Short mmCIF file of C-alpha atoms in Angstrom, two decimals:
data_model
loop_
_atom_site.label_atom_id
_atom_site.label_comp_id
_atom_site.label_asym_id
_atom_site.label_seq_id
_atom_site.Cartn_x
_atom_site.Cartn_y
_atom_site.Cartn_z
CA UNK A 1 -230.68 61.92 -110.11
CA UNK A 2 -229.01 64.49 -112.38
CA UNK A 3 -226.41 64.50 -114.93
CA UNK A 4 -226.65 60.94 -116.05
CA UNK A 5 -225.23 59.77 -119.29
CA UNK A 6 -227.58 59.18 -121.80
CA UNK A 7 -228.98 55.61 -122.66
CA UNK A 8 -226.92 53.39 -124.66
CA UNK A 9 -230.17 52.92 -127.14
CA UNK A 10 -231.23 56.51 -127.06
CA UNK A 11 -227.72 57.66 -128.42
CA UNK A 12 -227.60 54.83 -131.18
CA UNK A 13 -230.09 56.40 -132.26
CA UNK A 14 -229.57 60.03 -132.02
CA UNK A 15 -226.44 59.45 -133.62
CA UNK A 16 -227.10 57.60 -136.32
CA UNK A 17 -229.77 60.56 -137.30
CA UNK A 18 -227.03 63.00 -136.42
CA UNK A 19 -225.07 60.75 -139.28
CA UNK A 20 -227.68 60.89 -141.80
CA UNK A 21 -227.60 57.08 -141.77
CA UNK A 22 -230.28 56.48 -144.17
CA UNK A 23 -231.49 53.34 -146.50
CA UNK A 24 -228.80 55.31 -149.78
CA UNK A 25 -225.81 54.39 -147.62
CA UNK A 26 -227.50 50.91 -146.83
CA UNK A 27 -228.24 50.36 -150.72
CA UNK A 28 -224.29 51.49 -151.45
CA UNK A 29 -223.05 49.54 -148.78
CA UNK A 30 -224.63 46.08 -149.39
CA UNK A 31 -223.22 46.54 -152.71
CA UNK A 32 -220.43 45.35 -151.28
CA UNK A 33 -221.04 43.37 -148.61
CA UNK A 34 -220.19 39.78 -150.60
CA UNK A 35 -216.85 41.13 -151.01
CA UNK A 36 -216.09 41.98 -147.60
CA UNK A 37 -217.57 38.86 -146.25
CA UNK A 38 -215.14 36.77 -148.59
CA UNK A 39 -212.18 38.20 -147.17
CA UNK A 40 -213.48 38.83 -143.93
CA UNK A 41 -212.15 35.67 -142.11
CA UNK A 42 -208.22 37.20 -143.75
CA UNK A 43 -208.96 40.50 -142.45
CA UNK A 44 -210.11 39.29 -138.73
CA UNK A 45 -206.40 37.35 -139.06
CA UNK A 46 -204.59 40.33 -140.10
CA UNK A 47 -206.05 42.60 -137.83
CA UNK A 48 -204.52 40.06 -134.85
CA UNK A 49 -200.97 39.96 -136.70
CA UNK A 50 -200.42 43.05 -136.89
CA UNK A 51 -201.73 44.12 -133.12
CA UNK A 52 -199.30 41.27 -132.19
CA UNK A 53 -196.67 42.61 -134.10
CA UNK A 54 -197.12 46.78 -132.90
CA UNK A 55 -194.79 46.67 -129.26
CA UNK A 56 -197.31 48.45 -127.76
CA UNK A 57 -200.68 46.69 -128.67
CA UNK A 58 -198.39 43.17 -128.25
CA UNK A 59 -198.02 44.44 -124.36
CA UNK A 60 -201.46 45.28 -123.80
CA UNK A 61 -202.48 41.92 -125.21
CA UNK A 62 -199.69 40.53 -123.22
CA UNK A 63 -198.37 39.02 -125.89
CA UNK A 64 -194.56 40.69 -125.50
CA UNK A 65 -192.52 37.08 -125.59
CA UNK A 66 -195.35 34.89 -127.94
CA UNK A 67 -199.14 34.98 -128.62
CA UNK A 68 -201.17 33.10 -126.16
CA UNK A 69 -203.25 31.28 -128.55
CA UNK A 70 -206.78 30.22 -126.19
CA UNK A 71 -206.76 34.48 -125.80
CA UNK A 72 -206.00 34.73 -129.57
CA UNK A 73 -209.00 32.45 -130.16
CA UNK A 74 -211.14 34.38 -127.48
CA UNK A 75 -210.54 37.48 -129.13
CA UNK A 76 -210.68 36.65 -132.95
CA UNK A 77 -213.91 35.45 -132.48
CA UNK A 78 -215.39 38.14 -130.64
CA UNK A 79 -214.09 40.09 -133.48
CA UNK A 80 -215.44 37.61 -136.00
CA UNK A 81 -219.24 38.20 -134.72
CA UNK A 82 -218.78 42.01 -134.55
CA UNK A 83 -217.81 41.87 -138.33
CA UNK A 84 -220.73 39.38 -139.27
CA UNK A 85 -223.15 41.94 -137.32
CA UNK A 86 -221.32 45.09 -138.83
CA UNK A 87 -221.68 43.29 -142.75
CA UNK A 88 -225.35 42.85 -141.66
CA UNK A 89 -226.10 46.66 -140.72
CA UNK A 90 -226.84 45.99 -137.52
CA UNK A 91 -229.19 48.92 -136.00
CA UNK A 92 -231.00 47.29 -133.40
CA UNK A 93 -231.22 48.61 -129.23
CA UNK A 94 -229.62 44.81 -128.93
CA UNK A 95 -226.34 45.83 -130.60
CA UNK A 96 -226.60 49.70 -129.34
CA UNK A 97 -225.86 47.53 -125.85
CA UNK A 98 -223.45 45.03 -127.40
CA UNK A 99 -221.22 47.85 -128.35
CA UNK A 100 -221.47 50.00 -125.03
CA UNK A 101 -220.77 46.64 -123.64
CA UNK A 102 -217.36 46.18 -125.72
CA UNK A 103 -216.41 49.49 -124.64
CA UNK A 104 -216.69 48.69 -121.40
CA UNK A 105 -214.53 45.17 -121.88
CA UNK A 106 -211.71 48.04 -123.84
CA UNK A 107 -211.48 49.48 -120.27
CA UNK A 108 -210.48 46.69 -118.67
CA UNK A 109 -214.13 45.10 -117.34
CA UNK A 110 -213.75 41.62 -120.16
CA UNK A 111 -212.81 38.35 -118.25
CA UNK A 112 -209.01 39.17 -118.81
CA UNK A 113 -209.24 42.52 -117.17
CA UNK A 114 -207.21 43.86 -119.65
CA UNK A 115 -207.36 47.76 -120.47
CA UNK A 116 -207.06 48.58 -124.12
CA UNK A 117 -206.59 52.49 -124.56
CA UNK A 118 -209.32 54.19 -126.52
CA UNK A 119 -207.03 55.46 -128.81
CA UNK A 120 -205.59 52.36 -130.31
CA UNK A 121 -209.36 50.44 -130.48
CA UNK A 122 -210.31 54.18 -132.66
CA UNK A 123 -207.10 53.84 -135.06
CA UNK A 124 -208.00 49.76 -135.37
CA UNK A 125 -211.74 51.12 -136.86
CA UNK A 126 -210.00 53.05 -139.51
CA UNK A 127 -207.78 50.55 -140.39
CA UNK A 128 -210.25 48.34 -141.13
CA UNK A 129 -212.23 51.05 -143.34
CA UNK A 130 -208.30 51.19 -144.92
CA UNK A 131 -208.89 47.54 -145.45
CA UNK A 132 -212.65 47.35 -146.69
CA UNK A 133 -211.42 49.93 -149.47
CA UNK A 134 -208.49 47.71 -150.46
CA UNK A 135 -210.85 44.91 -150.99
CA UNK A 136 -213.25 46.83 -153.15
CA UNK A 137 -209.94 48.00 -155.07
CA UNK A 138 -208.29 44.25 -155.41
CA UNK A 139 -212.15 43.23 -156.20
CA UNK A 140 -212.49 45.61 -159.51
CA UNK A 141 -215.43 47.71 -158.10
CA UNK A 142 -215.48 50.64 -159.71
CA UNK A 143 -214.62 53.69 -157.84
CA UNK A 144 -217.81 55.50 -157.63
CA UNK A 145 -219.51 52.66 -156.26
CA UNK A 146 -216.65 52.49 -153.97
CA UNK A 147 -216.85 56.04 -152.91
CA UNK A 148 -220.32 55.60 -151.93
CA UNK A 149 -220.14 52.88 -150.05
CA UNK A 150 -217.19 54.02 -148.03
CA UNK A 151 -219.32 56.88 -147.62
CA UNK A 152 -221.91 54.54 -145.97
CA UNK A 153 -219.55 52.74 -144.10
CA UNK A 154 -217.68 55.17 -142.77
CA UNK A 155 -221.19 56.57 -141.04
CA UNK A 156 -221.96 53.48 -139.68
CA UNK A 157 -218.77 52.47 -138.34
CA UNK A 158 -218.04 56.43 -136.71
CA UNK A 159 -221.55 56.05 -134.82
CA UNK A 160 -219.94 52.52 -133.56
CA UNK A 161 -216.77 54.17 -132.51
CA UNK A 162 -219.29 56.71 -130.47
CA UNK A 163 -221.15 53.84 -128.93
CA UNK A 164 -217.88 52.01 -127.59
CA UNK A 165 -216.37 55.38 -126.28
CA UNK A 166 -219.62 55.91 -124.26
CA UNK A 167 -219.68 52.44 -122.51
CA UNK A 168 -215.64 53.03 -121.96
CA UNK A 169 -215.89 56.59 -120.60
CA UNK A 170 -218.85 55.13 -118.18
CA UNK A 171 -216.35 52.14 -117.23
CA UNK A 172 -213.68 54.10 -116.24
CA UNK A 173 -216.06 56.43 -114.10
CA UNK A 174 -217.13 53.30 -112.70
CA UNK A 175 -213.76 52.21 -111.17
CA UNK A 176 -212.94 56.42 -110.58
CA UNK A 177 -212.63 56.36 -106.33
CA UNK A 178 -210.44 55.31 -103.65
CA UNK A 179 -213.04 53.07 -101.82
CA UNK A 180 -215.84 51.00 -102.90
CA UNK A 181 -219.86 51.21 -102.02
CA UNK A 182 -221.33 47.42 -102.37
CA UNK A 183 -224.83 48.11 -104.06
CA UNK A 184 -227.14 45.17 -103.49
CA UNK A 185 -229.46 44.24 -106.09
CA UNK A 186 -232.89 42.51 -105.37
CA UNK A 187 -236.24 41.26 -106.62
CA UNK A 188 -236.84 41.76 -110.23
CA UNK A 189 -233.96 43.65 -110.97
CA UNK A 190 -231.84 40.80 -110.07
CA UNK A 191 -233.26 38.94 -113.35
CA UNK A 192 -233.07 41.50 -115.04
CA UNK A 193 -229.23 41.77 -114.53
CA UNK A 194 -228.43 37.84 -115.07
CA UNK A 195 -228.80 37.23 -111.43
CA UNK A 196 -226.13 39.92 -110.73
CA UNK A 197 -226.28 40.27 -106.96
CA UNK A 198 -223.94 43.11 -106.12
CA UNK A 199 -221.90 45.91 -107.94
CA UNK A 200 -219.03 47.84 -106.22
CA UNK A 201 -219.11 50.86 -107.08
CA UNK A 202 -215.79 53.32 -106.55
CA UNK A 203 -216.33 56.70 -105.20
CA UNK A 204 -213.76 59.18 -103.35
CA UNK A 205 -214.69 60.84 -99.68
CA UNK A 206 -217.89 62.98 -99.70
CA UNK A 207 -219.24 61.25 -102.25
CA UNK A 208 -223.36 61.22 -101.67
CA UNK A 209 -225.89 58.23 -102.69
CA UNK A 210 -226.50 60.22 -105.42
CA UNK A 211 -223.31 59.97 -106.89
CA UNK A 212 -223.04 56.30 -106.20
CA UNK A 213 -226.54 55.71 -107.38
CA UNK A 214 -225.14 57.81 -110.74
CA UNK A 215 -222.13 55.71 -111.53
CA UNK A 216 -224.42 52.38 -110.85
CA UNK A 217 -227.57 53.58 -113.64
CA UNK A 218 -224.80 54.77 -116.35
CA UNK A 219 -222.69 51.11 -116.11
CA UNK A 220 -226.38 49.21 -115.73
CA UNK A 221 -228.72 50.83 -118.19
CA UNK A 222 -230.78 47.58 -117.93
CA UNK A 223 -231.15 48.74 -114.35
CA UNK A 224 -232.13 52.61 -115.07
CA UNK A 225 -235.06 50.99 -118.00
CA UNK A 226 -236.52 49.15 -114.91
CA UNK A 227 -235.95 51.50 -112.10
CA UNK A 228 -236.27 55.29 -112.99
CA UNK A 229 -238.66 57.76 -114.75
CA UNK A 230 -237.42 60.81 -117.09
CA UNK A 231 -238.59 63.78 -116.11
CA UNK A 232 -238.01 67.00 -117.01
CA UNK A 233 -236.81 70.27 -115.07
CA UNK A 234 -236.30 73.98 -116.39
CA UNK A 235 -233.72 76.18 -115.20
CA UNK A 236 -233.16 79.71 -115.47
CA UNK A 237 -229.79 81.01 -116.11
CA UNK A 238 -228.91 84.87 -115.46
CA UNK A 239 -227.37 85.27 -118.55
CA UNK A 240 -229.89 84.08 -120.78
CA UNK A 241 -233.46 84.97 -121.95
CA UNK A 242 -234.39 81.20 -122.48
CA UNK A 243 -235.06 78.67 -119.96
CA UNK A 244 -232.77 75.60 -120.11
CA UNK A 245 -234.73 72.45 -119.83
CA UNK A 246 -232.93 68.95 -118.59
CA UNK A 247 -233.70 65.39 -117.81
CA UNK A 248 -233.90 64.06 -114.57
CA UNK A 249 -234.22 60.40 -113.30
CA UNK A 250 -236.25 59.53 -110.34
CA UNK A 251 -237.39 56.42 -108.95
CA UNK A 252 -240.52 54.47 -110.20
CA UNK A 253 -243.27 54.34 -107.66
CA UNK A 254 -242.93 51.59 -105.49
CA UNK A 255 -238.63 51.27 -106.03
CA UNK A 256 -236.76 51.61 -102.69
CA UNK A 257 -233.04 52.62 -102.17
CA UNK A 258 -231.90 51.79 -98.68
CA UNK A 259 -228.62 53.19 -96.81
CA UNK A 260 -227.48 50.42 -94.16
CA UNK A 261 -230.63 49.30 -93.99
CA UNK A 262 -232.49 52.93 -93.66
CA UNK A 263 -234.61 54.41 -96.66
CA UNK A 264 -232.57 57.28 -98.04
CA UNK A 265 -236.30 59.39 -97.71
CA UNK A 266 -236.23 59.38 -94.00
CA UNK A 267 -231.94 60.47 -94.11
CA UNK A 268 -231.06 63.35 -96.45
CA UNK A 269 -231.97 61.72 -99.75
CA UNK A 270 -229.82 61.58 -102.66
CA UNK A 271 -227.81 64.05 -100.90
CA UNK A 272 -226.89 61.68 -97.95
CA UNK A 273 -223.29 60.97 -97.43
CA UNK A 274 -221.86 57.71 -97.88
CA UNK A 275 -218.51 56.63 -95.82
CA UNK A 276 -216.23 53.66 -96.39
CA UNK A 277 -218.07 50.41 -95.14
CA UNK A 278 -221.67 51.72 -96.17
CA UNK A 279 -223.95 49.19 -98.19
CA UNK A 280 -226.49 50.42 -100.25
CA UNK A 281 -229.45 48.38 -101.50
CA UNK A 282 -232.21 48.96 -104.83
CA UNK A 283 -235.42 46.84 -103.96
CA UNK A 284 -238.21 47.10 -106.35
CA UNK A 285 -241.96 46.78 -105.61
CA UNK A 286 -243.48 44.35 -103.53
CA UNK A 287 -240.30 44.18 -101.15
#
């Protein structure tokens, strides 16, 4: 498999060295962190009343004629636990995959199916840096230790905003097709995904198994820990003097993939065609 997009975990933390996210900005930031958690159940309302109050984020909310309130609840306390893990500095590989997973709920993959534009989810992050400032202001902090943890929090919450556009750019590759390949899931891998059974995965005519195979690692990363192995490949390009080297993914000994019931190794491989009304199948070892 080639040309998959990297690991929700592996680009947490690649970014947040790329950041320079080190334990200063923690230090400056958790200078503050009482004050922002004092206002923080004010500025989880305000972010709502505004959004319900901008026409355009009030009709992707579906809130145009009045606020539903059980989806108001829903979504101020998903909100709520993002800011109680954001206060805490969360760096964990658990909330690398919470926040792919939120970007994957902005592209209309949540319970509600509702698509919420990248753009407007990237403005909401800086106005809530806008309001973490005004805090610190109304608090009396004094401005340099303001301006250094703003400095801190302004890393941490632009490596966020990176980990949310990754899990929405793979979600909206996801549903990218004008048919749907049924991928059955088996064995192991099937408790691994929370019993998930079967993904549908949209590709467009000549797609091959390993384009469906593609879309199905980047949406489950759970699934591409279990199933694949990195390995690495050089290629030579005319125009350079260096060799370019670049991960590959192939399947751990023992994993099958099977096209209508036929293992892909005895058909063309990754390279095999798939059609409207083909079913393809992942069975780990000891299947």
């Amino acid at each position: 498999l080639h040309d998959l997009a990297p690991d929700p975990r592996d680009e947490w933390q690649r970014m947040l060295r790329f950041a320079a996210f080190g334990q200063a900005d923690k230090d400056a930031m958790a200078e503050t962190v009482e004050v922002l958690f004092r206002r923080g159940t004010e500025l989880v309302a305000n972010v709502y009343d505004y959004l319900s109050t901008v026409p355009e984020t009030a009709a992707i909310l579906g809130w145009e004629e009045h606020v539903d309130e059980a989806h108001l609840e829903e979504r101020r306390r998903f909100f709520t636990i993002w800011l109680a893990r954001t206060l805490g500095m969360d760096t964990s590989d658990e909330f690398a995959d919470y926040l792919f997973r939120a970007g994957q709920i902005h592209a209309g993959h949540g319970p509600r199916r509702i698509h919420v534009p990248h753009a407007y989810v990237r403005i909401s992050i800086g106005l809530v840096l806008a309001m973490f400032a005004d805090y610190m202001r109304e608090a009396g902090l004094e401005g340099e230790k303001i301006a250094r943890a703003m400095a801190g929090w302004n890393k941490y919450l632009s490596v966020q905003m990176n980990q949310m556009e990754l899990g929405y750019s793979v979600a909206r590759e996801f549903d990218d097709g004008t048919f749907r390949v049924p991928v059955g899931i088996y064995g192991l891998l099937r408790l691994k995904m929370d019993g998930l059974s079967e993904a549908h995965v949209a590709v467009r005519p000549r797609a091959t198994v390993e384009e469906v195979l593609r879309k199905f690692f980047n949406y489950y990363p759970v699934a591409r820990r279990e199933a694949l192995d990195v390995v690495w490949e050089g290629h030579e390009k005319p125009d350079s003097l260096w060799m370019e080297v670049v991960p590959v993914y192939r399947l751990k000994s023992g994993w099958r993939v099977l096209l209508n019931g036929r293992e892909i190794q005895y058909l063309r491989g990754m390279a095999t065609p798939v059609r409207k009304g083909d079913q393809i199948d992942i069975f780990p070892p000891g299947r």
